[in-house]
mmCIF file of C-alpha atoms and ligand atoms in Angstrom:
data_model
loop_
_atom_site.group_PDB
_atom_site.id
_atom_site.type_symbol
_atom_site.label_atom_id
_atom_site.label_comp_id
_atom_site.label_asym_id
_atom_site.label_seq_id
_atom_site.Cartn_x
_atom_site.Cartn_y
_atom_site.Cartn_z
ATOM 1 C CA MET A 269 153.141 294.893 188.433
ATOM 2 C CA ILE A 270 150.969 292.930 190.832
ATOM 3 C CA LEU A 271 152.797 289.609 191.050
ATOM 4 C CA THR A 272 155.100 290.058 194.010
ATOM 5 C CA ALA A 273 156.395 286.541 194.657
ATOM 6 C CA PRO A 274 160.153 286.116 194.202
ATOM 7 C CA ALA A 275 161.016 286.056 190.533
ATOM 8 C CA GLY A 276 164.407 286.255 188.902
ATOM 9 C CA ALA A 277 166.371 283.525 187.219
ATOM 10 C CA ALA A 278 164.905 280.720 189.357
ATOM 11 C CA HIS A 279 161.855 280.707 187.074
ATOM 12 C CA ASN A 280 161.945 279.525 183.494
ATOM 13 C CA ALA A 281 158.833 281.560 182.716
ATOM 14 C CA ARG A 282 156.446 283.620 184.781
ATOM 15 C CA PRO A 283 153.396 285.786 184.107
ATOM 16 C CA TYR A 284 153.786 289.555 184.316
ATOM 17 C CA LEU A 285 150.568 291.361 185.195
ATOM 18 C CA TYR A 286 150.241 295.140 184.984
ATOM 19 C CA SER A 287 148.681 296.866 187.980
ATOM 20 C CA GLY A 288 145.362 297.763 186.297
ATOM 21 C CA ALA A 289 144.585 294.063 185.839
ATOM 22 C CA GLU A 290 143.494 293.620 189.454
ATOM 23 C CA ALA A 291 140.911 296.418 189.356
ATOM 24 C CA ALA A 292 139.659 295.318 185.944
ATOM 25 C CA LEU A 293 139.191 291.766 187.190
ATOM 26 C CA ALA A 294 137.381 292.972 190.315
ATOM 27 C CA GLU A 295 135.024 295.037 188.169
ATOM 28 C CA ALA A 296 134.353 292.074 185.889
ATOM 29 C CA LEU A 297 133.607 289.947 188.970
ATOM 30 C CA ARG A 298 131.156 292.552 190.273
ATOM 31 C CA SER A 299 129.354 292.615 186.896
ATOM 32 C CA GLY A 300 128.004 289.105 187.444
ATOM 33 C CA ARG A 301 128.492 288.379 183.726
ATOM 34 C CA TYR A 302 131.233 285.818 183.462
ATOM 35 C CA ASN A 303 130.553 284.208 180.096
ATOM 36 C CA HIS A 304 130.628 286.409 177.027
ATOM 37 C CA SER A 305 130.053 290.075 177.873
ATOM 38 C CA ALA A 306 130.691 293.572 176.553
ATOM 39 C CA VAL A 307 134.225 293.257 177.963
ATOM 40 C CA THR A 308 134.880 290.275 175.673
ATOM 41 C CA ASP A 309 133.677 292.322 172.682
ATOM 42 C CA GLU A 310 135.905 295.185 173.794
ATOM 43 C CA PHE A 311 138.922 292.880 174.042
ATOM 44 C CA GLU A 312 138.246 291.429 170.580
ATOM 45 C CA ASN A 313 137.959 294.922 169.093
ATOM 46 C CA ALA A 314 141.096 296.173 170.839
ATOM 47 C CA ALA A 315 143.074 293.142 169.625
ATOM 48 C CA ALA A 316 141.776 293.647 166.060
ATOM 49 C CA GLY A 317 142.867 297.289 166.195
ATOM 50 C CA PHE A 318 146.280 296.338 167.516
ATOM 51 C CA LEU A 319 146.833 293.659 164.856
ATOM 52 C CA GLY A 320 145.381 295.730 162.021
ATOM 53 C CA VAL A 321 142.625 293.268 161.101
ATOM 54 C CA PRO A 322 138.823 293.661 160.804
ATOM 55 C CA ASP A 323 137.860 291.071 163.444
ATOM 56 C CA THR A 324 139.104 288.579 166.032
ATOM 57 C CA VAL A 325 137.379 285.745 167.923
ATOM 58 C CA ALA A 326 138.400 285.218 171.552
ATOM 59 C CA VAL A 327 138.322 281.680 172.948
ATOM 60 C CA ALA A 328 139.200 279.811 176.147
ATOM 61 C CA SER A 329 142.752 278.742 175.220
ATOM 62 C CA GLY A 330 145.300 278.553 172.448
ATOM 63 C CA THR A 331 144.451 274.882 172.026
ATOM 64 C CA ALA A 332 140.768 275.767 171.576
ATOM 65 C CA ALA A 333 141.788 278.425 169.028
ATOM 66 C CA LEU A 334 143.633 275.773 166.985
ATOM 67 C CA HIS A 335 140.712 273.356 167.237
ATOM 68 C CA VAL A 336 138.158 275.988 166.186
ATOM 69 C CA ALA A 337 140.370 277.269 163.348
ATOM 70 C CA LEU A 338 140.985 273.774 161.950
ATOM 71 C CA LEU A 339 137.250 272.995 162.029
ATOM 72 C CA ALA A 340 136.486 276.358 160.404
ATOM 73 C CA ALA A 341 138.977 275.423 157.660
ATOM 74 C CA GLY A 342 136.969 272.253 157.045
ATOM 75 C CA VAL A 343 139.503 269.826 158.536
ATOM 76 C CA GLY A 344 138.027 266.515 159.640
ATOM 77 C CA PRO A 345 138.253 262.719 159.467
ATOM 78 C CA GLY A 346 140.223 261.424 156.482
ATOM 79 C CA HIS A 347 142.327 264.572 156.228
ATOM 80 C CA GLU A 348 146.017 265.089 156.942
ATOM 81 C CA VAL A 349 147.426 268.141 158.668
ATOM 82 C CA ILE A 350 151.134 268.884 158.225
ATOM 83 C CA VAL A 351 152.695 269.842 161.541
ATOM 84 C CA PRO A 352 156.242 270.098 162.893
ATOM 85 C CA SER A 353 156.987 267.383 165.440
ATOM 86 C CA PHE A 354 158.929 269.984 167.414
ATOM 87 C CA THR A 355 156.051 271.833 169.091
ATOM 88 C CA PHE A 356 153.956 271.800 172.232
ATOM 89 C CA CYS A 357 151.717 268.709 172.280
ATOM 90 C CA ALA A 358 148.675 271.021 172.148
ATOM 91 C CA THR A 359 149.256 271.602 168.433
ATOM 92 C CA VAL A 360 148.960 267.883 167.720
ATOM 93 C CA GLN A 361 146.032 267.304 170.084
ATOM 94 C CA ALA A 362 144.084 270.013 168.249
ATOM 95 C CA VAL A 363 144.607 268.085 165.006
ATOM 96 C CA LEU A 364 143.393 264.839 166.628
ATOM 97 C CA ALA A 365 140.365 266.648 168.053
ATOM 98 C CA THR A 366 139.124 267.232 164.493
ATOM 99 C CA GLY A 367 139.497 263.556 163.592
ATOM 100 C CA ALA A 368 142.320 264.318 161.137
ATOM 101 C CA ARG A 369 145.811 262.748 161.179
ATOM 102 C CA PRO A 370 149.047 264.624 161.884
ATOM 103 C CA ARG A 371 151.801 264.357 159.278
ATOM 104 C CA PHE A 372 155.000 265.268 161.142
ATOM 105 C CA ILE A 373 157.762 267.200 159.380
ATOM 106 C CA GLU A 374 161.268 268.470 160.160
ATOM 107 C CA ILE A 375 162.392 271.930 161.212
ATOM 108 C CA ASN A 376 165.325 274.152 160.393
ATOM 109 C CA PRO A 377 167.728 273.607 163.331
ATOM 110 C CA ALA A 378 168.753 277.294 163.361
ATOM 111 C CA THR A 379 165.211 278.662 163.792
ATOM 112 C CA LEU A 380 163.269 275.564 164.950
ATOM 113 C CA CYS A 381 160.615 276.522 162.380
ATOM 114 C CA VAL A 382 159.369 274.647 159.291
ATOM 115 C CA GLU A 383 160.679 275.475 155.805
ATOM 116 C CA PRO A 384 158.585 275.690 152.599
ATOM 117 C CA ALA A 385 160.518 272.800 150.977
ATOM 118 C CA GLU A 386 159.671 270.418 153.850
ATOM 119 C CA VAL A 387 156.021 271.453 153.653
ATOM 120 C CA LEU A 388 155.893 270.810 149.902
ATOM 121 C CA GLY A 389 157.587 267.420 150.353
ATOM 122 C CA ALA A 390 154.853 266.302 152.761
ATOM 123 C CA LEU A 391 151.847 267.259 150.603
ATOM 124 C CA THR A 392 149.527 264.388 149.677
ATOM 125 C CA SER A 393 146.047 264.235 148.199
ATOM 126 C CA HIS A 394 144.732 264.039 151.808
ATOM 127 C CA THR A 395 146.446 267.208 153.038
ATOM 128 C CA ARG A 396 143.899 269.794 154.137
ATOM 129 C CA ALA A 397 145.942 272.160 156.319
ATOM 130 C CA ILE A 398 149.480 273.054 157.322
ATOM 131 C CA LEU A 399 150.140 274.225 160.872
ATOM 132 C CA PRO A 400 153.408 276.176 161.014
ATOM 133 C CA VAL A 401 154.526 276.911 164.580
ATOM 134 C CA LEU A 402 156.007 280.383 164.992
ATOM 135 C CA TYR A 403 158.699 279.136 167.356
ATOM 136 C CA GLY A 404 159.896 281.663 169.912
ATOM 137 C CA GLY A 405 157.854 284.367 168.162
ATOM 138 C CA ARG A 406 159.481 284.099 164.755
ATOM 139 C CA ALA A 407 157.166 284.544 161.743
ATOM 140 C CA VAL A 408 157.158 281.649 159.243
ATOM 141 C CA ASP A 409 157.135 282.803 155.635
ATOM 142 C CA LEU A 410 155.536 280.141 153.410
ATOM 143 C CA THR A 411 155.302 282.356 150.311
ATOM 144 C CA ALA A 412 157.422 279.899 148.289
ATOM 145 C CA ALA A 413 154.932 277.107 149.000
ATOM 146 C CA ARG A 414 151.810 279.217 148.442
ATOM 147 C CA PRO A 415 151.023 278.338 144.803
ATOM 148 C CA ALA A 416 151.175 274.585 145.524
ATOM 149 C CA LEU A 417 149.180 274.966 148.754
ATOM 150 C CA ASP A 418 146.483 276.963 146.967
ATOM 151 C CA GLU A 419 146.371 274.426 144.147
ATOM 152 C CA HIS A 420 145.852 271.576 146.652
ATOM 153 C CA GLY A 421 143.256 273.554 148.628
ATOM 154 C CA VAL A 422 145.464 273.524 151.723
ATOM 155 C CA THR A 423 144.775 276.141 154.413
ATOM 156 C CA VAL A 424 147.646 277.682 156.382
ATOM 157 C CA VAL A 425 146.590 277.679 160.051
ATOM 158 C CA GLU A 426 149.305 279.433 162.031
ATOM 159 C CA ASP A 427 150.119 278.271 165.551
ATOM 160 C CA ALA A 428 151.191 281.723 166.682
ATOM 161 C CA ALA A 429 150.948 280.837 170.386
ATOM 162 C CA HIS A 430 154.477 282.264 170.825
ATOM 163 C CA ALA A 431 154.134 285.157 168.445
ATOM 164 C CA PHE A 432 151.569 287.715 169.582
ATOM 165 C CA GLY A 433 152.868 291.116 168.463
ATOM 166 C CA SER A 434 155.552 289.814 166.084
ATOM 167 C CA TYR A 435 155.828 291.086 162.532
ATOM 168 C CA GLU A 436 155.996 289.303 159.206
ATOM 169 C CA GLY A 437 157.408 291.988 156.926
ATOM 170 C CA THR A 438 155.588 295.194 157.835
ATOM 171 C CA ARG A 439 152.412 293.544 159.147
ATOM 172 C CA ARG A 440 151.736 291.999 162.504
ATOM 173 C CA VAL A 441 151.365 288.227 162.550
ATOM 174 C CA GLY A 442 147.625 287.699 162.154
ATOM 175 C CA ALA A 443 147.365 290.346 159.427
ATOM 176 C CA THR A 444 149.192 288.460 156.688
ATOM 177 C CA GLY A 445 146.388 286.369 155.195
ATOM 178 C CA ALA A 446 146.756 283.129 157.191
ATOM 179 C CA LEU A 447 144.175 281.791 159.620
ATOM 180 C CA THR A 448 146.096 282.678 162.776
ATOM 181 C CA CYS A 449 145.777 281.318 166.330
ATOM 182 C CA PHE A 450 147.163 282.954 169.469
ATOM 183 C CA SER A 451 147.461 281.686 173.034
ATOM 184 C CA PHE A 452 146.995 284.043 175.975
ATOM 185 C CA GLY A 453 148.056 281.482 178.585
ATOM 186 C CA PRO A 454 149.934 282.536 181.740
ATOM 187 C CA ILE A 455 153.421 282.788 180.225
ATOM 188 C CA LYS A 456 152.674 283.923 176.688
ATOM 189 C CA ASN A 457 153.602 287.370 175.272
ATOM 190 C CA LEU A 458 150.118 288.601 176.152
ATOM 191 C CA THR A 459 148.279 286.850 178.961
ATOM 192 C CA CYS A 460 144.603 286.811 179.915
ATOM 193 C CA GLY A 461 145.326 284.303 182.715
ATOM 194 C CA GLN A 462 144.069 281.716 180.237
ATOM 195 C CA GLY A 463 142.789 282.348 176.765
ATOM 196 C CA GLY A 464 143.297 282.240 173.050
ATOM 197 C CA MET A 465 142.188 283.888 169.841
ATOM 198 C CA VAL A 466 141.455 283.083 166.219
ATOM 199 C CA VAL A 467 142.039 285.747 163.571
ATOM 200 C CA PRO A 468 139.562 284.826 160.829
ATOM 201 C CA ARG A 469 140.187 285.704 157.176
ATOM 202 C CA THR A 470 136.633 286.613 156.186
ATOM 203 C CA PRO A 471 133.394 287.716 157.906
ATOM 204 C CA LEU A 472 131.907 284.305 157.076
ATOM 205 C CA GLU A 473 134.835 282.532 158.737
ATOM 206 C CA ALA A 474 134.466 284.811 161.775
ATOM 207 C CA ASP A 475 130.831 283.775 162.016
ATOM 208 C CA THR A 476 131.738 280.090 161.774
ATOM 209 C CA CYS A 477 134.356 280.480 164.523
ATOM 210 C CA ARG A 478 131.835 282.230 166.794
ATOM 211 C CA ARG A 479 129.311 279.385 166.394
ATOM 212 C CA LEU A 480 132.010 276.777 166.962
ATOM 213 C CA ARG A 481 133.119 278.423 170.211
ATOM 214 C CA GLY A 482 129.600 278.912 171.553
ATOM 215 C CA LEU A 483 127.591 275.676 171.278
ATOM 216 C CA GLY A 484 126.509 276.438 167.733
ATOM 217 C CA ILE A 485 124.328 279.294 168.939
ATOM 218 C CA VAL A 486 123.859 282.179 166.499
ATOM 219 C CA GLU A 487 125.261 285.262 168.219
ATOM 220 C CA SER A 488 122.431 287.700 167.515
ATOM 221 C CA ALA A 489 121.656 290.946 169.339
ATOM 222 C CA ALA A 490 119.007 289.038 171.306
ATOM 223 C CA TRP A 491 121.532 286.387 172.302
ATOM 224 C CA ARG A 492 123.862 289.105 173.523
ATOM 225 C CA ALA A 493 121.074 290.632 175.606
ATOM 226 C CA GLU A 494 120.441 287.177 177.092
ATOM 227 C CA ALA A 495 116.977 286.872 175.633
ATOM 228 C CA THR A 496 115.046 283.713 176.490
ATOM 229 C CA THR A 497 115.250 282.243 173.022
ATOM 230 C CA TYR A 498 118.124 281.435 170.717
ATOM 231 C CA THR A 499 118.894 279.514 167.560
ATOM 232 C CA VAL A 500 121.299 276.573 167.420
ATOM 233 C CA ASP A 501 122.614 276.432 163.911
ATOM 234 C CA GLY A 502 125.053 273.501 163.954
ATOM 235 C CA PHE A 503 127.859 271.832 165.871
ATOM 236 C CA GLY A 504 129.546 273.929 168.524
ATOM 237 C CA MET A 505 131.710 273.617 171.619
ATOM 238 C CA ARG A 506 131.790 275.522 174.901
ATOM 239 C CA VAL A 507 135.112 277.293 174.474
ATOM 240 C CA GLN A 508 134.297 280.984 174.595
ATOM 241 C CA MET A 509 136.637 283.293 176.508
ATOM 242 C CA SER A 510 135.290 284.227 179.928
ATOM 243 C CA SER A 511 134.783 287.960 180.410
ATOM 244 C CA LEU A 512 137.012 287.640 183.509
ATOM 245 C CA ASN A 513 139.939 286.657 181.283
ATOM 246 C CA ALA A 514 139.039 289.291 178.691
ATOM 247 C CA ALA A 515 139.159 291.974 181.407
ATOM 248 C CA ILE A 516 142.732 290.970 182.256
ATOM 249 C CA GLY A 517 143.727 290.795 178.590
ATOM 250 C CA LEU A 518 142.394 294.267 177.862
ATOM 251 C CA VAL A 519 144.679 295.798 180.501
ATOM 252 C CA GLN A 520 147.667 293.727 179.390
ATOM 253 C CA LEU A 521 147.101 294.842 175.794
ATOM 254 C CA GLN A 522 147.097 298.502 176.846
ATOM 255 C CA HIS A 523 150.615 297.925 178.208
ATOM 256 C CA PHE A 524 151.843 295.784 175.334
ATOM 257 C CA ALA A 525 154.356 298.359 174.065
ATOM 258 C CA GLU A 526 156.225 297.975 177.383
ATOM 259 C CA ALA A 527 156.099 294.179 177.206
ATOM 260 C CA GLU A 528 157.339 294.220 173.640
ATOM 261 C CA ALA A 529 160.310 296.474 174.425
ATOM 262 C CA LYS A 530 161.245 294.540 177.563
ATOM 263 C CA ARG A 531 161.173 291.181 175.771
ATOM 264 C CA ARG A 532 163.333 292.435 172.899
ATOM 265 C CA ASP A 533 165.821 294.019 175.316
ATOM 266 C CA LEU A 534 166.074 290.802 177.335
ATOM 267 C CA TRP A 535 166.611 288.666 174.267
ATOM 268 C CA ARG A 536 169.320 291.034 172.971
ATOM 269 C CA ALA A 537 170.968 290.977 176.393
ATOM 270 C CA TYR A 538 171.082 287.179 176.187
ATOM 271 C CA ALA A 539 172.500 287.307 172.651
ATOM 272 C CA ALA A 540 175.317 289.575 173.859
ATOM 273 C CA ALA A 541 175.978 287.592 177.041
ATOM 274 C CA LEU A 542 176.059 284.218 175.253
ATOM 275 C CA ASP A 543 178.295 285.433 172.453
ATOM 276 C CA GLY A 544 181.513 283.418 172.354
ATOM 277 C CA ILE A 545 180.337 280.564 174.590
ATOM 278 C CA HIS A 546 181.474 277.386 172.852
ATOM 279 C CA ASP A 547 179.005 274.598 172.153
ATOM 280 C CA VAL A 548 175.997 276.861 172.672
ATOM 281 C CA ALA A 549 173.947 277.877 169.623
ATOM 282 C CA LEU A 550 171.333 280.548 170.210
ATOM 283 C CA VAL A 551 168.065 279.833 168.371
ATOM 284 C CA ASP A 552 167.464 282.769 166.039
ATOM 285 C CA VAL A 553 164.072 284.416 166.672
ATOM 286 C CA ASP A 554 164.640 287.318 164.238
ATOM 287 C CA VAL A 555 164.483 289.720 167.172
ATOM 288 C CA ASP A 556 164.163 292.913 165.123
ATOM 289 C CA ARG A 557 160.785 291.733 163.837
ATOM 290 C CA SER A 558 159.647 289.479 166.656
ATOM 291 C CA VAL A 559 158.347 289.810 170.154
ATOM 292 C CA PRO A 560 160.415 286.983 171.664
ATOM 293 C CA HIS A 561 158.421 284.490 173.716
ATOM 294 C CA LEU A 562 161.477 282.624 174.978
ATOM 295 C CA CYS A 563 165.224 282.319 174.733
ATOM 296 C CA ALA A 564 166.193 278.858 173.505
ATOM 297 C CA VAL A 565 169.667 277.533 172.870
ATOM 298 C CA ARG A 566 171.008 274.277 171.518
ATOM 299 C CA VAL A 567 173.617 272.819 173.846
ATOM 300 C CA LEU A 568 175.842 270.916 171.460
ATOM 301 C CA ARG A 569 177.303 268.532 174.044
ATOM 302 C CA ASP A 570 176.400 267.267 177.535
ATOM 303 C CA ARG A 571 172.987 268.900 177.686
ATOM 304 C CA GLU A 572 171.733 266.637 180.495
ATOM 305 C CA ARG A 573 174.714 267.459 182.699
ATOM 306 C CA VAL A 574 174.613 271.190 181.887
ATOM 307 C CA PHE A 575 170.871 271.243 182.549
ATOM 308 C CA ARG A 576 171.263 269.522 185.942
ATOM 309 C CA THR A 577 174.173 271.773 186.951
ATOM 310 C CA LEU A 578 172.187 274.918 186.139
ATOM 311 C CA ARG A 579 169.158 273.656 188.046
ATOM 312 C CA GLU A 580 171.405 272.900 191.044
ATOM 313 C CA HIS A 581 172.571 276.517 190.892
ATOM 314 C CA GLY A 582 168.992 277.760 191.016
ATOM 315 C CA ILE A 583 168.669 278.621 187.333
ATOM 316 C CA GLY A 584 165.233 277.815 185.916
ATOM 317 C CA VAL A 585 166.232 276.165 182.660
ATOM 318 C CA GLY A 586 163.770 274.011 180.721
ATOM 319 C CA THR A 587 164.047 271.369 178.033
ATOM 320 C CA HIS A 588 161.481 271.530 175.339
ATOM 321 C CA TYR A 589 160.017 270.088 173.350
ATOM 322 C CA PRO A 590 160.151 266.294 173.542
ATOM 323 C CA PRO A 591 159.425 265.602 169.837
ATOM 324 C CA ASN A 592 155.797 264.632 169.393
ATOM 325 C CA HIS A 593 156.476 261.813 166.948
ATOM 326 C CA THR A 594 158.242 260.021 169.837
ATOM 327 C CA GLN A 595 155.290 260.435 172.244
ATOM 328 C CA PRO A 596 153.231 257.311 172.969
ATOM 329 C CA ALA A 597 149.994 259.107 172.121
ATOM 330 C CA PHE A 598 151.173 259.861 168.594
ATOM 331 C CA ALA A 599 153.105 256.626 167.894
ATOM 332 C CA GLU A 600 150.726 255.743 165.068
ATOM 333 C CA TRP A 601 152.103 258.643 163.027
ATOM 334 C CA HIS A 602 155.777 258.145 163.876
ATOM 335 C CA ARG A 603 158.314 258.523 161.099
ATOM 336 C CA PRO A 604 162.074 259.035 161.363
ATOM 337 C CA LEU A 605 162.887 262.730 161.827
ATOM 338 C CA PRO A 606 166.639 262.851 162.563
ATOM 339 C CA VAL A 607 166.979 266.643 162.739
ATOM 340 C CA THR A 608 164.084 266.962 165.162
ATOM 341 C CA GLU A 609 165.377 264.066 167.280
ATOM 342 C CA ARG A 610 168.813 265.688 167.535
ATOM 343 C CA VAL A 611 167.352 269.104 168.350
ATOM 344 C CA GLY A 612 165.126 267.489 170.971
ATOM 345 C CA GLN A 613 168.266 266.312 172.758
ATOM 346 C CA GLN A 614 170.010 269.695 172.480
ATOM 347 C CA ALA A 615 167.334 272.299 173.078
ATOM 348 C CA MET A 616 167.276 274.134 176.384
ATOM 349 C CA THR A 617 165.246 277.207 177.313
ATOM 350 C CA LEU A 618 166.835 279.827 179.545
ATOM 351 C CA PRO A 619 164.847 281.819 182.107
ATOM 352 C CA PHE A 620 162.835 284.334 180.101
ATOM 353 C CA HIS A 621 160.126 286.575 181.536
ATOM 354 C CA GLN A 622 159.534 290.239 182.243
ATOM 355 C CA HIS A 623 160.625 290.093 185.890
ATOM 356 C CA LEU A 624 164.224 289.396 184.800
ATOM 357 C CA THR A 625 166.938 292.023 184.946
ATOM 358 C CA GLU A 626 170.040 292.254 182.783
ATOM 359 C CA ALA A 627 172.043 291.221 185.867
ATOM 360 C CA ASP A 628 169.969 288.000 185.969
ATOM 361 C CA VAL A 629 170.785 287.427 182.291
ATOM 362 C CA ASP A 630 174.508 287.884 182.929
ATOM 363 C CA ARG A 631 174.342 285.470 185.843
ATOM 364 C CA VAL A 632 172.591 282.825 183.729
ATOM 365 C CA ALA A 633 175.161 283.213 180.938
ATOM 366 C CA GLY A 634 178.016 283.025 183.452
ATOM 367 C CA GLU A 635 176.675 279.837 185.033
ATOM 368 C CA LEU A 636 176.136 278.319 181.594
ATOM 369 C CA ARG A 637 179.713 279.109 180.587
ATOM 370 C CA ARG A 638 181.016 277.634 183.870
ATOM 371 C CA ALA A 639 178.929 274.481 183.515
ATOM 372 C CA LEU A 640 180.345 273.854 180.036
ATOM 373 C CA THR A 641 183.943 274.603 181.033
ATOM 374 C CA ALA A 642 183.708 272.341 184.082
ATOM 375 C CA GLY A 643 182.614 269.538 181.765
ATOM 376 C CA ALA A 644 185.431 270.159 179.295
ATOM 377 C CA ALA A 645 188.056 270.066 182.115
ATOM 378 C CA ARG A 646 187.003 266.597 183.239
HETATM 379 C C1 PLP B 89 150.946 277.452 174.597
HETATM 380 C C2 PLP B 89 150.937 276.788 173.295
HETATM 381 C C3 PLP B 89 149.779 276.237 172.731
HETATM 382 C C4 PLP B 89 148.486 276.084 173.465
HETATM 383 O O1 PLP B 89 148.005 277.223 174.065
HETATM 384 P P1 PLP B 89 147.155 277.075 175.421
HETATM 385 O O2 PLP B 89 146.635 278.464 175.633
HETATM 386 O O3 PLP B 89 148.087 276.617 176.485
HETATM 387 O O4 PLP B 89 146.067 276.100 175.148
HETATM 388 C C5 PLP B 89 149.852 275.711 171.451
HETATM 389 N N1 PLP B 89 151.000 275.703 170.764
HETATM 390 C C6 PLP B 89 152.135 276.199 171.266
HETATM 391 C C7 PLP B 89 153.370 276.173 170.443
HETATM 392 C C8 PLP B 89 152.150 276.732 172.561
HETATM 393 O O5 PLP B 89 153.294 277.191 173.079
#
C-alpha cells in the first residue's frame, strides 16, 4: 500500500494502491510510450481473462466508455436512451454526447437500481438503448424485459462503473451478454488512476470501439509499431487509455482478490454494526454476489442534521446522488419521479474504502446511532 496520508473514517472514499503500482508506473514512464502501448494490450488481455470474455477495450474514463459504447450501439440524434435519474451525472452526459435524449426512470428504493417493469413502461418507438446503473456494485437483471427490448432493437448498455468484479448469477458482470462499461477512476473497485473499459459483445463491436477511442484510425500492426502511415476509417475521438494508467491497473488487477475480500468484509461489518438502528435503511448491494463499491443508507428522517452532525465529528459521509432530472442541465427532460426525489433526500454514503478498519466501521455506526438518538430526544 503506497498511499500513506491519513485515512480512516474522515474520508468518504479513497484510492488504495498496491505497492507494485509505483514501480510499474516508473517503468511505464521510462518507456517513453505514453499513449497506447504493449502495456495497454496486456491490461486489456488480463481484464478479459479475469472477466471471462474474449476481448476488452480500455479507454480514458468511465464516461468515455459509456460514450463509446452508446455510439457503437448506434445511438445518435433522434434516439431516446432510458436511464435512471438516480446516477452520477456522467451517465446522462454520455447520452447527451451522442446527441440522443435521456428518458429518466424510477428506481427500486431498496436497491437503488432500475426494475424491468419501469424499463418496459418507458419504451417508445424512439428508444435505442437502456442504461441500467449497477448501483453500489449490484448486478441488474433485465431478463424479464429482454424479449420486448430485443423486439424494439434496444441495446442494454450497462453502467457498471460501481461493479467491477461483481457477479450476475455465476458470471462476472461484463460476461453476461450486455455491452458493459466500467470506470477505473480513483475510488472505483479497480483503479488505474483514471480510466475506463468497454466490454464489447462481438469482434466487430470491439473493432468499432477501438476506432471510436482512437481518432478513427484502424489499429493495424503497422499502427502499433508507429509506422509513418495510417488509415482513418471514420469518426473517432481521442479517448484511449494511457499506458501509464494501464500499468497501474495491471498491478491493481493482480491484487484484486484482496480488494474483493476486503470490500465484502467491510460491507458485512457495516451491515452488522447498523443492524437495529432505527430510521436507517441499508441499501442492499447483494453482497454475496457483488464487490461493493460503497455503503449507502437511507436516513428516514432528519438527514441534513444527521449528515452535518457526522461531518462535525470527522466522519466522511456523502450525499449522493442529486437526482439528474432536477439538475438545470437536464431540465428539458424533467418528469415527476417521486421515488427518486424522496431517495435523493434520504440517501447518505458512509465512509467506504480499503484503508478502513472494522473499528472505524463501529465508530461510524456508533456516531450515526448517537446522531439519530440526539435528534429524537429534542
Ligand atoms: C464514476 C462513475 C461514472 C464515470 O466514470 P469516470 O471514470 O469518472 O468517468 C459513471 N457512472 C457512474 C455511476 C459512476 O459512479
